[in-house]
C-alpha atoms as one frame of an Amber mdcrd trajectory, in Angstrom:
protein
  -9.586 -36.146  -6.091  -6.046 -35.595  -5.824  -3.983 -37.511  -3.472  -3.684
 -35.735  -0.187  -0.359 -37.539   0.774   1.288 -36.466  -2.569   0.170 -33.088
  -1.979   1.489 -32.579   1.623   5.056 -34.163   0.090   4.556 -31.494  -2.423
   4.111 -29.091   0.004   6.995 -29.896   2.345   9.423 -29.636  -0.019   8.463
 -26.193  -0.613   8.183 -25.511   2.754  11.635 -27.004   3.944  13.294 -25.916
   0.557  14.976 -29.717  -0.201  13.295 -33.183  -0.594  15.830 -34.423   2.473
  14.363 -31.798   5.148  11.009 -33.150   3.505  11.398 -36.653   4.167  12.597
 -36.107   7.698   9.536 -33.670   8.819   7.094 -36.555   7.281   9.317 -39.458
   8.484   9.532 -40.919   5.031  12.418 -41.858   3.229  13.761 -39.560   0.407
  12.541 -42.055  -2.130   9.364 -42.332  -1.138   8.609 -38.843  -1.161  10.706
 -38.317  -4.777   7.636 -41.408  -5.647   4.995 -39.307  -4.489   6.128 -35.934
  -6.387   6.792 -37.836  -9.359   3.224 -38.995  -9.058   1.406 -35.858  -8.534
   3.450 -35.173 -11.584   2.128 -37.563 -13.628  -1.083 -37.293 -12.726  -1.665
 -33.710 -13.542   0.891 -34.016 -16.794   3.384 -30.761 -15.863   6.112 -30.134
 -13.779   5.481 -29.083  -9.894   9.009 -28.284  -8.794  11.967 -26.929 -10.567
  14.966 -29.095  -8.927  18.203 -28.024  -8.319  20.408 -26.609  -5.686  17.465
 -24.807  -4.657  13.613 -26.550  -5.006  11.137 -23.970  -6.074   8.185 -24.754
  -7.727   6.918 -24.005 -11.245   3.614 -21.708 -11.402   1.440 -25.114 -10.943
   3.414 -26.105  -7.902   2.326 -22.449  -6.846  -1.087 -23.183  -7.194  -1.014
 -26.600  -5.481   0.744 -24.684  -2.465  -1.531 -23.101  -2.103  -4.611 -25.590
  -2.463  -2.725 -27.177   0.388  -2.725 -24.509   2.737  -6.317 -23.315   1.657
  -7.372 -27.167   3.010  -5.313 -27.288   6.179  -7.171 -24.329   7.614 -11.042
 -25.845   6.188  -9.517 -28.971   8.007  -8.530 -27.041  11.216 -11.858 -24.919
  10.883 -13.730 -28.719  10.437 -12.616 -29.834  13.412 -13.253 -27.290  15.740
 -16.764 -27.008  14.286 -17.223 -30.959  15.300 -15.630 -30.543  18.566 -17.829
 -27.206  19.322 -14.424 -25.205  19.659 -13.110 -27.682  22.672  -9.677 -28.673
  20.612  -5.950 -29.522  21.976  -4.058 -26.778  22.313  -1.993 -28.064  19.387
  -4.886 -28.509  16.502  -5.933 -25.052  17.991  -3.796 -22.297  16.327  -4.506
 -21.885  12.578  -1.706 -20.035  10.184  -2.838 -17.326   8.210  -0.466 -16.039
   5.478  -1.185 -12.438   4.380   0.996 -10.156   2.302   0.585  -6.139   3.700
   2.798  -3.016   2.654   5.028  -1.796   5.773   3.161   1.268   6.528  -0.115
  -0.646   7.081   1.806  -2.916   9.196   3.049  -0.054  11.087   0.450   1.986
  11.659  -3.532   0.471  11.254  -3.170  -3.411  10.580  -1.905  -4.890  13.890
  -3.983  -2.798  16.079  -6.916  -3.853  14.075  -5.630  -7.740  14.301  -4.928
  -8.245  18.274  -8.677  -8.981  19.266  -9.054 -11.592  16.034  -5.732 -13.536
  17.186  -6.665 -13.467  20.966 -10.224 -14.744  20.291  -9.508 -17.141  17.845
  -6.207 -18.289  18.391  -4.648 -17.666  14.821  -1.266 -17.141  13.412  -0.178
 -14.685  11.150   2.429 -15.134   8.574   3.096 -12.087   7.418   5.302 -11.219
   3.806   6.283  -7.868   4.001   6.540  -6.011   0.660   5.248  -2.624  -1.116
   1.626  -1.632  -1.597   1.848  -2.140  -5.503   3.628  -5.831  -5.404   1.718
  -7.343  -2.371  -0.398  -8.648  -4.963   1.960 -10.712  -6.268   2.454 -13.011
  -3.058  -1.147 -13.752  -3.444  -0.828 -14.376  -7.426   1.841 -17.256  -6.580
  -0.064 -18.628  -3.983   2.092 -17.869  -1.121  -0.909 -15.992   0.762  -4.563
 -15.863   1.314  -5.090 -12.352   1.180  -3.095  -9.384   0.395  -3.299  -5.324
   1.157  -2.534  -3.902  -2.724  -3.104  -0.942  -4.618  -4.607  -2.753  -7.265
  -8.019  -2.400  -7.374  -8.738  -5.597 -10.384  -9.206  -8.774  -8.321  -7.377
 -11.936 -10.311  -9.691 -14.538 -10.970 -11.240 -16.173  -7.777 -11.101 -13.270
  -5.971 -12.511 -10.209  -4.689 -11.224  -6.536  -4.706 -12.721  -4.964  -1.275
 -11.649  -1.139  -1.142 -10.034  -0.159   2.263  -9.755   3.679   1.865  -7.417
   5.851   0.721  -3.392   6.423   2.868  -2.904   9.696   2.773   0.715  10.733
   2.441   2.515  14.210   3.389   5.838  15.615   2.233   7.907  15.557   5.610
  11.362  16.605   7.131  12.975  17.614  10.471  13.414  21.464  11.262  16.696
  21.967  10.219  15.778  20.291   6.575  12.590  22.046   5.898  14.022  25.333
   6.570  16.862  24.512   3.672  13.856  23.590   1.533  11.800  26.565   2.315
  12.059  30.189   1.496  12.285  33.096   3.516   8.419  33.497   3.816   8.352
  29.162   4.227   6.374  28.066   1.680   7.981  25.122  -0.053  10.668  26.101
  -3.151  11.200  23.238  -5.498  14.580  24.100  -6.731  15.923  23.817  -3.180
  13.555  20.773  -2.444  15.450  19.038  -5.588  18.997  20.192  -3.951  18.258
  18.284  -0.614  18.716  15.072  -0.460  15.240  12.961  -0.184  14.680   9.769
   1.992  13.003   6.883   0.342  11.945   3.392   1.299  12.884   0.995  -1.107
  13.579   1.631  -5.259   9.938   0.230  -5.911   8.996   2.866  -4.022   7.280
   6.360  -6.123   5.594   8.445  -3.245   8.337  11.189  -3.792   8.517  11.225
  -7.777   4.678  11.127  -7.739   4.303  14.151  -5.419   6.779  16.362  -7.346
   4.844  15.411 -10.576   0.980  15.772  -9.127   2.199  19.485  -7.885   5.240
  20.757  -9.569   4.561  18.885 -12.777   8.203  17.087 -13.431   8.720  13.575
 -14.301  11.649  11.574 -13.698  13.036  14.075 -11.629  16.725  14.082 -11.031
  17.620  14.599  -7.202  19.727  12.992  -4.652  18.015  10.242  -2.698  18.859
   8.247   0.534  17.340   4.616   0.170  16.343   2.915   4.084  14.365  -0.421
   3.777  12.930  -0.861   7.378  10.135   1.610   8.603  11.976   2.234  11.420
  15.209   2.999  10.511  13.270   4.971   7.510  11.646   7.339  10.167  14.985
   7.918  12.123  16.429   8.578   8.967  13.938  11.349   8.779  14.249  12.803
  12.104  17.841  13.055  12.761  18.094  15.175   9.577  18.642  13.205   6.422
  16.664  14.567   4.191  13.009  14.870   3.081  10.456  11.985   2.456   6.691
  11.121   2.118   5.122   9.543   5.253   1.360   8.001   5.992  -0.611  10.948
   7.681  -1.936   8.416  10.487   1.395   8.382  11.992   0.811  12.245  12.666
  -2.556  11.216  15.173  -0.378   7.957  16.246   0.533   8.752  20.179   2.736
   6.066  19.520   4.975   7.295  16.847   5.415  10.930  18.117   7.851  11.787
  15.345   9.731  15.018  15.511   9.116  16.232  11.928   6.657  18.792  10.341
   4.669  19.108   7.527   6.762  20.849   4.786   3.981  21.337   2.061   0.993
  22.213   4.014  -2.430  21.247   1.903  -0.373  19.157  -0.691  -0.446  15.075
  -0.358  -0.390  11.910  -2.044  -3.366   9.607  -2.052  -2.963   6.482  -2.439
  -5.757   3.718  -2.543  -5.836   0.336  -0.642  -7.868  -2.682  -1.397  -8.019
  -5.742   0.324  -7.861  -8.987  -2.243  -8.631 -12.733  -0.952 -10.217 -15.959
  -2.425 -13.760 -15.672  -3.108 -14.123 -19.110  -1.619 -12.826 -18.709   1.960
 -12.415 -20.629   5.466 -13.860 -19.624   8.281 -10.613 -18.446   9.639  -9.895
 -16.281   6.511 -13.523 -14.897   6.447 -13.072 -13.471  10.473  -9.664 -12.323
   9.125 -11.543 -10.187   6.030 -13.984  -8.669   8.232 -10.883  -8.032  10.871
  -9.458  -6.194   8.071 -11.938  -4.024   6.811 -13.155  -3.178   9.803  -9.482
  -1.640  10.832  -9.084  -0.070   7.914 -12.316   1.708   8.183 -11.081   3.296
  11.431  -7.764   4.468  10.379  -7.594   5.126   6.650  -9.513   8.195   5.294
């Protein structure tokens, strides 16, 4: 077995991003924990960490990462199971990492999360990203589970399909009328002369709806890029152009947006799977089923 107190060294450093910060959080000296690195090192015959103004670790340390995290929480699960669920308030909370694309995040995920954390006192860690590079987090170990678009599970894992987001082609009044003829059905010369609204540059909602209807690819058109969902939706409403947005935020009373459908019958599908270890705790399992069963009330 590998040595717990080299990996948890191993793991600090990560975590605090410097073997100093790492020695202080486990009250060791900076030697000692250098020793124990070194060792793990040794042991297993490849570099862990790649050192240098900034520590980040090789694709092993990855993996080790996250082994560690994967046995805090069956350690945490352990002991509540021996204490019948009567732990300090301290050993309580368990930290669940989990990589989901912002309009999940914003629309069906946290709803579908807040009886899971209240009943079972858990933590989320969330990393942010888009719905075809969540998968990634997971791939490095930085995550247990991951909302992705990519329906091949890696090996260890499972693939469980969520349902489809279904995405419409949006704008404020004032826009869609400039991308609109007289009798208001959609004209794509004047959609390509307005200026379009897009998340991030990883993200292809708008170049995949003008090629799945008007048949163009690598369309050239002016585009606004807005990072932050919602800064991205204001964007949209106070007139900046046109953009693609999840059709759950249309039955959301929350997000009340003042925009309209400008292609009526025409959207973008896109499909969601849920990927974690096939070997789970009992804290990730609650969180899979948590999952699924949110995503089986909002997604289509």
């Amino acid at each position: 077995m590998l040595d717990a107190n080299q990996l948890e060294a191993l793991a600090a450093v990560l975590e605090h991003g410097s073997f100093g910060a790492a020695a202080r959080s486990l009250n060791l000296t900076l030697a000692a924990v250098s020793l124990r690195i070194r060792s793990l090192e040794t042991r297993l015959g490849q570099r862990l960490l790649v050192r240098g103004k900034t520590v980040r670790a090789t694709p092993a340390g990855r993996v080790l990462q996250g082994h560690v995290k994967q046995l805090r929480l069956m350690e945490a699960d352990l002991i509540a199971d021996m204490q019948g669920g009567e732990v300090d308030a301290e050993s309580a909370w368990k930290s669940l990492a989990v990589a989901v694309n912002a309009d999940s995040l914003s629309s069906w995920f946290l709803p579908g999360m807040a009886a899971l954390l209240e009943e079972h006192r858990i933590l989320l860690d969330l990393v942010v990203g888009d719905q075809d590079h969540t998968h990634e987090a997971l791939r490095n170990g930085d995550v247990l589970g991951c909302v992705s678009t990519q329906a091949l599970p890696m090996k260890g894992c499972l693939a469980e399909p969520l349902g489809v987001m279904r995405y419409r082609c949006v704008a404020a009044p004032a826009i869609a009328r400039q991308c609109t003829d007289d009798k208001g059905a959609l004209a794509i010369h004047r959609l390509l002369a307005t200026t379009a609204v897009i998340f991030n540059r990883k993200d292809g909602l708008t170049d995949a709806f003008l090629e799945k209807y008007f048949r163009l690819t690598s369309p050239n058109y002016p585009r606004h890029f807005v990072p932050a969902v919602d800064a991205f939706e204001s964007a949209l409403e106070h007139g900046f152009g046109w953009g693609m947005l999840p059709e759950v935020y249309f039955s959301s009373p929350v997000k009340n947006l003042r925009v309209q459908d400008i292609a009526p019958g025409r959207f973008v599908d896109v499909s969601l799977y849920w990927h974690h270890w096939k070997r789970e705790t009992a804290s990730a399992e609650r969180l899979t089923r948590a999952v699924m069963q949110a995503a089986r009330s909002a997604l289509v």
